[in-house]
PDB file of C-alpha atoms in Angstrom:
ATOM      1  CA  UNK A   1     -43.705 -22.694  70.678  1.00 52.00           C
ATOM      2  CA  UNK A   2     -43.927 -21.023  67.704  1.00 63.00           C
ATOM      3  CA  UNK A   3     -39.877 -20.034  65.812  1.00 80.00           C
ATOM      4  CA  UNK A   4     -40.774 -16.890  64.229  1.00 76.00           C
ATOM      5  CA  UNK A   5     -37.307 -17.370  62.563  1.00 74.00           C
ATOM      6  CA  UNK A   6     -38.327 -20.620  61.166  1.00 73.00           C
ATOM      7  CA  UNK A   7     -40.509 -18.744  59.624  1.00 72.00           C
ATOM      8  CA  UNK A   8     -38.428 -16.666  57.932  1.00 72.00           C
ATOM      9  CA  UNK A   9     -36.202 -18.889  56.968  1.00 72.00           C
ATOM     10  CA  UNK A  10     -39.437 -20.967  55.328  1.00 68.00           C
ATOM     11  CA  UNK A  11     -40.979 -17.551  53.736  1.00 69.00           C
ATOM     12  CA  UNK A  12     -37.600 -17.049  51.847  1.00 66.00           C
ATOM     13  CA  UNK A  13     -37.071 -20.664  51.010  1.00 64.00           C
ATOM     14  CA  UNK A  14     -40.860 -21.126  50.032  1.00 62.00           C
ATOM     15  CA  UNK A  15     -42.340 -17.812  48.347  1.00 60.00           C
ATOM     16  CA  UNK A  16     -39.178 -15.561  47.774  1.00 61.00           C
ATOM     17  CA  UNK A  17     -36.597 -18.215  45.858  1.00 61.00           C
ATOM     18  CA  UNK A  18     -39.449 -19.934  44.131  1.00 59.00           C
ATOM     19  CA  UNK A  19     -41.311 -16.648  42.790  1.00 63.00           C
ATOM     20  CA  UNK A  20     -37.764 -15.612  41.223  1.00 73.00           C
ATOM     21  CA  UNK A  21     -36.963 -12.972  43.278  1.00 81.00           C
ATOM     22  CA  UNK A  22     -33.237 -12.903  42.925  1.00 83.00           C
ATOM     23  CA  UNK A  23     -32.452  -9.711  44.947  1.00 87.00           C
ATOM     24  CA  UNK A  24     -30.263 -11.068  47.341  1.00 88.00           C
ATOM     25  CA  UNK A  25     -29.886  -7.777  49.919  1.00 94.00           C
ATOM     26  CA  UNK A  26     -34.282  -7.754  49.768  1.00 93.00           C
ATOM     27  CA  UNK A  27     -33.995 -11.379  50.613  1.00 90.00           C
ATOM     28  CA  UNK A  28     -31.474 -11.002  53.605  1.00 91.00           C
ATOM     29  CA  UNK A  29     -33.646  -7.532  54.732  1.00 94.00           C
ATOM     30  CA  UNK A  30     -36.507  -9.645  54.594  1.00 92.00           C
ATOM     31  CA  UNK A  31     -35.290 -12.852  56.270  1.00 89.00           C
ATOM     32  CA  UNK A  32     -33.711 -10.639  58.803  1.00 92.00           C
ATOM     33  CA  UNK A  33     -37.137  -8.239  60.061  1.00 94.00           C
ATOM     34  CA  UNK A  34     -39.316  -9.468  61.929  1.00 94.00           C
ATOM     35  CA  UNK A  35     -41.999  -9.223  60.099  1.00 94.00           C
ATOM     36  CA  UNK A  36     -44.585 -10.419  63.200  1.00 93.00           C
ATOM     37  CA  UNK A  37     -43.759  -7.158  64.420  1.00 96.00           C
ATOM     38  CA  UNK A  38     -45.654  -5.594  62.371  1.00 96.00           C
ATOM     39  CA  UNK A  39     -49.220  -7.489  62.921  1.00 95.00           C
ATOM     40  CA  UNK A  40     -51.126  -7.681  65.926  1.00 92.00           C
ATOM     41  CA  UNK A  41     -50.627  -9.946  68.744  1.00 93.00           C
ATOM     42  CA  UNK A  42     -53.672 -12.070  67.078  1.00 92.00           C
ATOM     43  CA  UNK A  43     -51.773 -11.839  63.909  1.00 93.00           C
ATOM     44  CA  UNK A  44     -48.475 -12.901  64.302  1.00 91.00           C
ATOM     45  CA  UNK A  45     -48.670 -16.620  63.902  1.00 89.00           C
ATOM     46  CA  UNK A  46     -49.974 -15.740  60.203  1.00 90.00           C
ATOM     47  CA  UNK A  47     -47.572 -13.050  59.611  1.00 89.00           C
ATOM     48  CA  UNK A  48     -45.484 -15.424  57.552  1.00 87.00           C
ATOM     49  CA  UNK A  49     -47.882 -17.135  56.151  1.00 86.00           C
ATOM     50  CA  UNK A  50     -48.755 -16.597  51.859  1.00 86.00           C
ATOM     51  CA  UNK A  51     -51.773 -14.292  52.261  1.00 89.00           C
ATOM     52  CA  UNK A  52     -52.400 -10.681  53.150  1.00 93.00           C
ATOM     53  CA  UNK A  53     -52.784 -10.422  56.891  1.00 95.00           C
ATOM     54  CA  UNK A  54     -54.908  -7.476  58.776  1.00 94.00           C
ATOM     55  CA  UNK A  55     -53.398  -4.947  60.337  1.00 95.00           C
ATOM     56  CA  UNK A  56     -56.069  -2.498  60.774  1.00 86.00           C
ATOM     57  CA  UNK A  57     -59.772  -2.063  59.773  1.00 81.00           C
ATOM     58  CA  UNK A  58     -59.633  -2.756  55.848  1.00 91.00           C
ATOM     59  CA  UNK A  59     -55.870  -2.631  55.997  1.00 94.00           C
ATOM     60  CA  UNK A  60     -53.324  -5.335  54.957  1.00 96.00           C
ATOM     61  CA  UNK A  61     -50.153  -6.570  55.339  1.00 95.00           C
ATOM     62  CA  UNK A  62     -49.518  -8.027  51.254  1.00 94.00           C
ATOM     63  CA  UNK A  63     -48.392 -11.343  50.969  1.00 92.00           C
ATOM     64  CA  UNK A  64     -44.636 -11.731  51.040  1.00 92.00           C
ATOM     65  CA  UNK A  65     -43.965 -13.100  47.826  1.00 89.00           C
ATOM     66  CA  UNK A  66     -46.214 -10.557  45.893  1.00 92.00           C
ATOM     67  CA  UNK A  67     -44.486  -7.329  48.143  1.00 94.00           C
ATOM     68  CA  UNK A  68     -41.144  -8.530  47.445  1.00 93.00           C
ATOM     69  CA  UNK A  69     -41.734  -8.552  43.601  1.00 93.00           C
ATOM     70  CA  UNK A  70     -42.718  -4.987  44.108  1.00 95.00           C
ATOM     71  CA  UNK A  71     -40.032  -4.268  45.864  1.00 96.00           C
ATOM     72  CA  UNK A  72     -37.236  -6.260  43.621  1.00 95.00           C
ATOM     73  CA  UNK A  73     -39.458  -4.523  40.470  1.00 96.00           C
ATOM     74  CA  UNK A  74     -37.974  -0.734  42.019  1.00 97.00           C
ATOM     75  CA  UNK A  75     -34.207  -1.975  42.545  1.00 96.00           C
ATOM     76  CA  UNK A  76     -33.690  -0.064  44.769  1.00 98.00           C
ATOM     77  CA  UNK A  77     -29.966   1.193  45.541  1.00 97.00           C
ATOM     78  CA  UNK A  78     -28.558   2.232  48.984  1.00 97.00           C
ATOM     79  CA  UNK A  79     -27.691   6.041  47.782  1.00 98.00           C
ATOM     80  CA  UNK A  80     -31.305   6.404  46.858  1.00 98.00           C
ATOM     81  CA  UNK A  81     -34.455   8.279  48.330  1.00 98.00           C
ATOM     82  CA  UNK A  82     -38.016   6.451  49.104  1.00 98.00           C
ATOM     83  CA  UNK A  83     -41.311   6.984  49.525  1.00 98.00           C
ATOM     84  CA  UNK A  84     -43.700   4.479  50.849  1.00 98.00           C
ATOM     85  CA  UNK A  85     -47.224   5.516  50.379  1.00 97.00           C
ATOM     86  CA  UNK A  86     -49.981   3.699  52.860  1.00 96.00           C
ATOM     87  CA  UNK A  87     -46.636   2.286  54.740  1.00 97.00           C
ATOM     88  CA  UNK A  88     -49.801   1.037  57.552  1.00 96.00           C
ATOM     89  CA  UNK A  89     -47.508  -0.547  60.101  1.00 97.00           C
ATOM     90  CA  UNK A  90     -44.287   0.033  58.569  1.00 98.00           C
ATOM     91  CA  UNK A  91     -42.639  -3.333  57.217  1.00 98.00           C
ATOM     92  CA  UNK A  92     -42.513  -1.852  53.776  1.00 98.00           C
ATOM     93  CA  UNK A  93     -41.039   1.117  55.350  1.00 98.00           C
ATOM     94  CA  UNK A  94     -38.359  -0.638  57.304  1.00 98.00           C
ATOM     95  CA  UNK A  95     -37.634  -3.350  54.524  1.00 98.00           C
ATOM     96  CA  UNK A  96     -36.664   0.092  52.313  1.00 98.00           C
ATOM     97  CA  UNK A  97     -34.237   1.455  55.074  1.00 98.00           C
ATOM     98  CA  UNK A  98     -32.317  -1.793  54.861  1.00 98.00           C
ATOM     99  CA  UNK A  99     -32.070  -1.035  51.058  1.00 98.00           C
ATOM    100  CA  UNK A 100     -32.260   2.836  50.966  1.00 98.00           C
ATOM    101  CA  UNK A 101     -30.466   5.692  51.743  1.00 98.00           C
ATOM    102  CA  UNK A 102     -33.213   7.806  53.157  1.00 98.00           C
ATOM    103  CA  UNK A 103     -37.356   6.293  53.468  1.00 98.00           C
ATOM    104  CA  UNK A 104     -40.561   8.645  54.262  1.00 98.00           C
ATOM    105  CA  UNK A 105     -43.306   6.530  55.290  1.00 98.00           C
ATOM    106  CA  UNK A 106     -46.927   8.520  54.507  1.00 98.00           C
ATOM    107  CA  UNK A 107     -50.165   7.021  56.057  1.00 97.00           C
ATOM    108  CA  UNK A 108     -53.498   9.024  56.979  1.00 95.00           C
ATOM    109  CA  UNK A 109     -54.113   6.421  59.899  1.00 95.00           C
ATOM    110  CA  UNK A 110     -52.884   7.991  62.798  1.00 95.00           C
ATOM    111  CA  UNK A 111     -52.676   4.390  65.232  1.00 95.00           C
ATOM    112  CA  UNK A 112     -50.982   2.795  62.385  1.00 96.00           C
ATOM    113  CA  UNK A 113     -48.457   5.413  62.036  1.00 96.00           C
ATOM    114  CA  UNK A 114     -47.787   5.491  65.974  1.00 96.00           C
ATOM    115  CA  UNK A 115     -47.526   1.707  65.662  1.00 95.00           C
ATOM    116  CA  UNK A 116     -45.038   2.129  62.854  1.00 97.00           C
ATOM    117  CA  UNK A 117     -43.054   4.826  63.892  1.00 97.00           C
ATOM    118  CA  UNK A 118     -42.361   3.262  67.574  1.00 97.00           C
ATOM    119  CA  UNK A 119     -41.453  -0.234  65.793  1.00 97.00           C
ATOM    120  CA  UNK A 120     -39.017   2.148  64.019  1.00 98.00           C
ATOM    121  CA  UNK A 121     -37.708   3.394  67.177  1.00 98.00           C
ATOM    122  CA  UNK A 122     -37.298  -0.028  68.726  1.00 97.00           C
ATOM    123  CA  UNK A 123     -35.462  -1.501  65.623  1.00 97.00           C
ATOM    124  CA  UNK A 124     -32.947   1.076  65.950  1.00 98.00           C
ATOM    125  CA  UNK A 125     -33.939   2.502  62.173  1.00 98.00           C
ATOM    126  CA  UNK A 126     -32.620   5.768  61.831  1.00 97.00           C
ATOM    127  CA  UNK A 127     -33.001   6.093  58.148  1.00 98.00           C
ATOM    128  CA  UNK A 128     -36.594   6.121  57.818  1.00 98.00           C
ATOM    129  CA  UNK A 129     -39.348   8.843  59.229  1.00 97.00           C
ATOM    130  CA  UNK A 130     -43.093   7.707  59.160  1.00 97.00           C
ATOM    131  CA  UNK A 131     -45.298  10.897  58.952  1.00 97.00           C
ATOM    132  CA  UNK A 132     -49.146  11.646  58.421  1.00 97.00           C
ATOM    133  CA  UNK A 133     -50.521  13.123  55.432  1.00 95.00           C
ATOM    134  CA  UNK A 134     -53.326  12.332  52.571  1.00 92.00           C
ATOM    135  CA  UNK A 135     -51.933   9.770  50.282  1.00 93.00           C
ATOM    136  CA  UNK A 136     -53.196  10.963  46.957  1.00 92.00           C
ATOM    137  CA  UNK A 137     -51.282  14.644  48.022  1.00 89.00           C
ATOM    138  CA  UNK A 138     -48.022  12.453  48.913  1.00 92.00           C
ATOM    139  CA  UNK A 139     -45.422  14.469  51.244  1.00 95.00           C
ATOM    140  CA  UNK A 140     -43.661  16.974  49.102  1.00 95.00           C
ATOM    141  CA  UNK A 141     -41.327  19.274  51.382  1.00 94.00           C
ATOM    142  CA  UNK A 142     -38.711  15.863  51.051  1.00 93.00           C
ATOM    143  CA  UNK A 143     -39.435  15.784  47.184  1.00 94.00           C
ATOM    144  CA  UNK A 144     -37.675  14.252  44.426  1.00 96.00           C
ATOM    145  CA  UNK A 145     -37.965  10.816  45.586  1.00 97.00           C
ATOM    146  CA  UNK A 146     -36.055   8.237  43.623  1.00 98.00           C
ATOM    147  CA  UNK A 147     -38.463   5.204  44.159  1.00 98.00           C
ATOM    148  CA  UNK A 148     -42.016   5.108  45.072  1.00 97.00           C
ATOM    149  CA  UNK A 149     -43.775   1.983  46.828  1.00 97.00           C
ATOM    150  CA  UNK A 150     -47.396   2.347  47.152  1.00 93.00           C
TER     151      UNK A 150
END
């Protein structure tokens, strides 16, 4: 049987410590999520794995290591305001309520965005709102944002 927080444990020690990612709250939010929530049921036993893993048709989980260099490379602060553009199933979403104040999640895909919003739900994330729009117009009406993850 398959320890999904073995895993975690692993993708921290493995690609978050070794890639110099420093930022110890990311590295708790991320040891802490389950990220193989966030793939499908096919998915999950690559969900910790180094590589981008599909979530949709043409759409990707990133790799661990290179998302949380993104993520270290916005510091983000827990009185600030986020936007995740193309959050797909929401990890990036989620990972950013741990560290945010406030997270809007944008996505066009409409099954992702029911996916992510109800993993939301079930986390018991109250900080962060997933809602459907164009990317390239972004989601204004909660403008200034402090951070921006696309």
């Amino acid at each position: 049987m398959v320890s999904f927080q073995v895993m975690r444990e692993n993708m921290s020690d493995g690609q978050s410590l070794p890639n110099k990612i420093g930022y110890r709250k990311l590295v708790a939010a991320m040891s802490e999520l389950p990220r193989e929530f966030f793939v499908g049921e096919e998915q999950r036993a690559y969900s910790y794995s180094d590589k981008a893993v599909e979530i949709g048709v043409g759409r990707f989980l990133m790799e661990p290591r290179v998302f949380a260099g993104l993520v270290q490379a916005l510091s983000p602060e827990s009185h600030e305001m986020a936007l995740d553009v193309g959050c797909g199933s929401g990890y990036g979403t989620a990972i950013l309520a741990k560290l945010c104040n406030t997270v809007v999640g944008i996505d066009s895909d409409v099954q992702l965005l029911d996916d992510a919003s109800a993993l939301l739900t079930s986390l018991e994330i109250d900080n962060a709102v997933t809602i459907r729009c164009q990317l390239e117009s972004g989601y204004l009406s909660e403008a200034p944002y402090d951070l921006s993850l696309i």
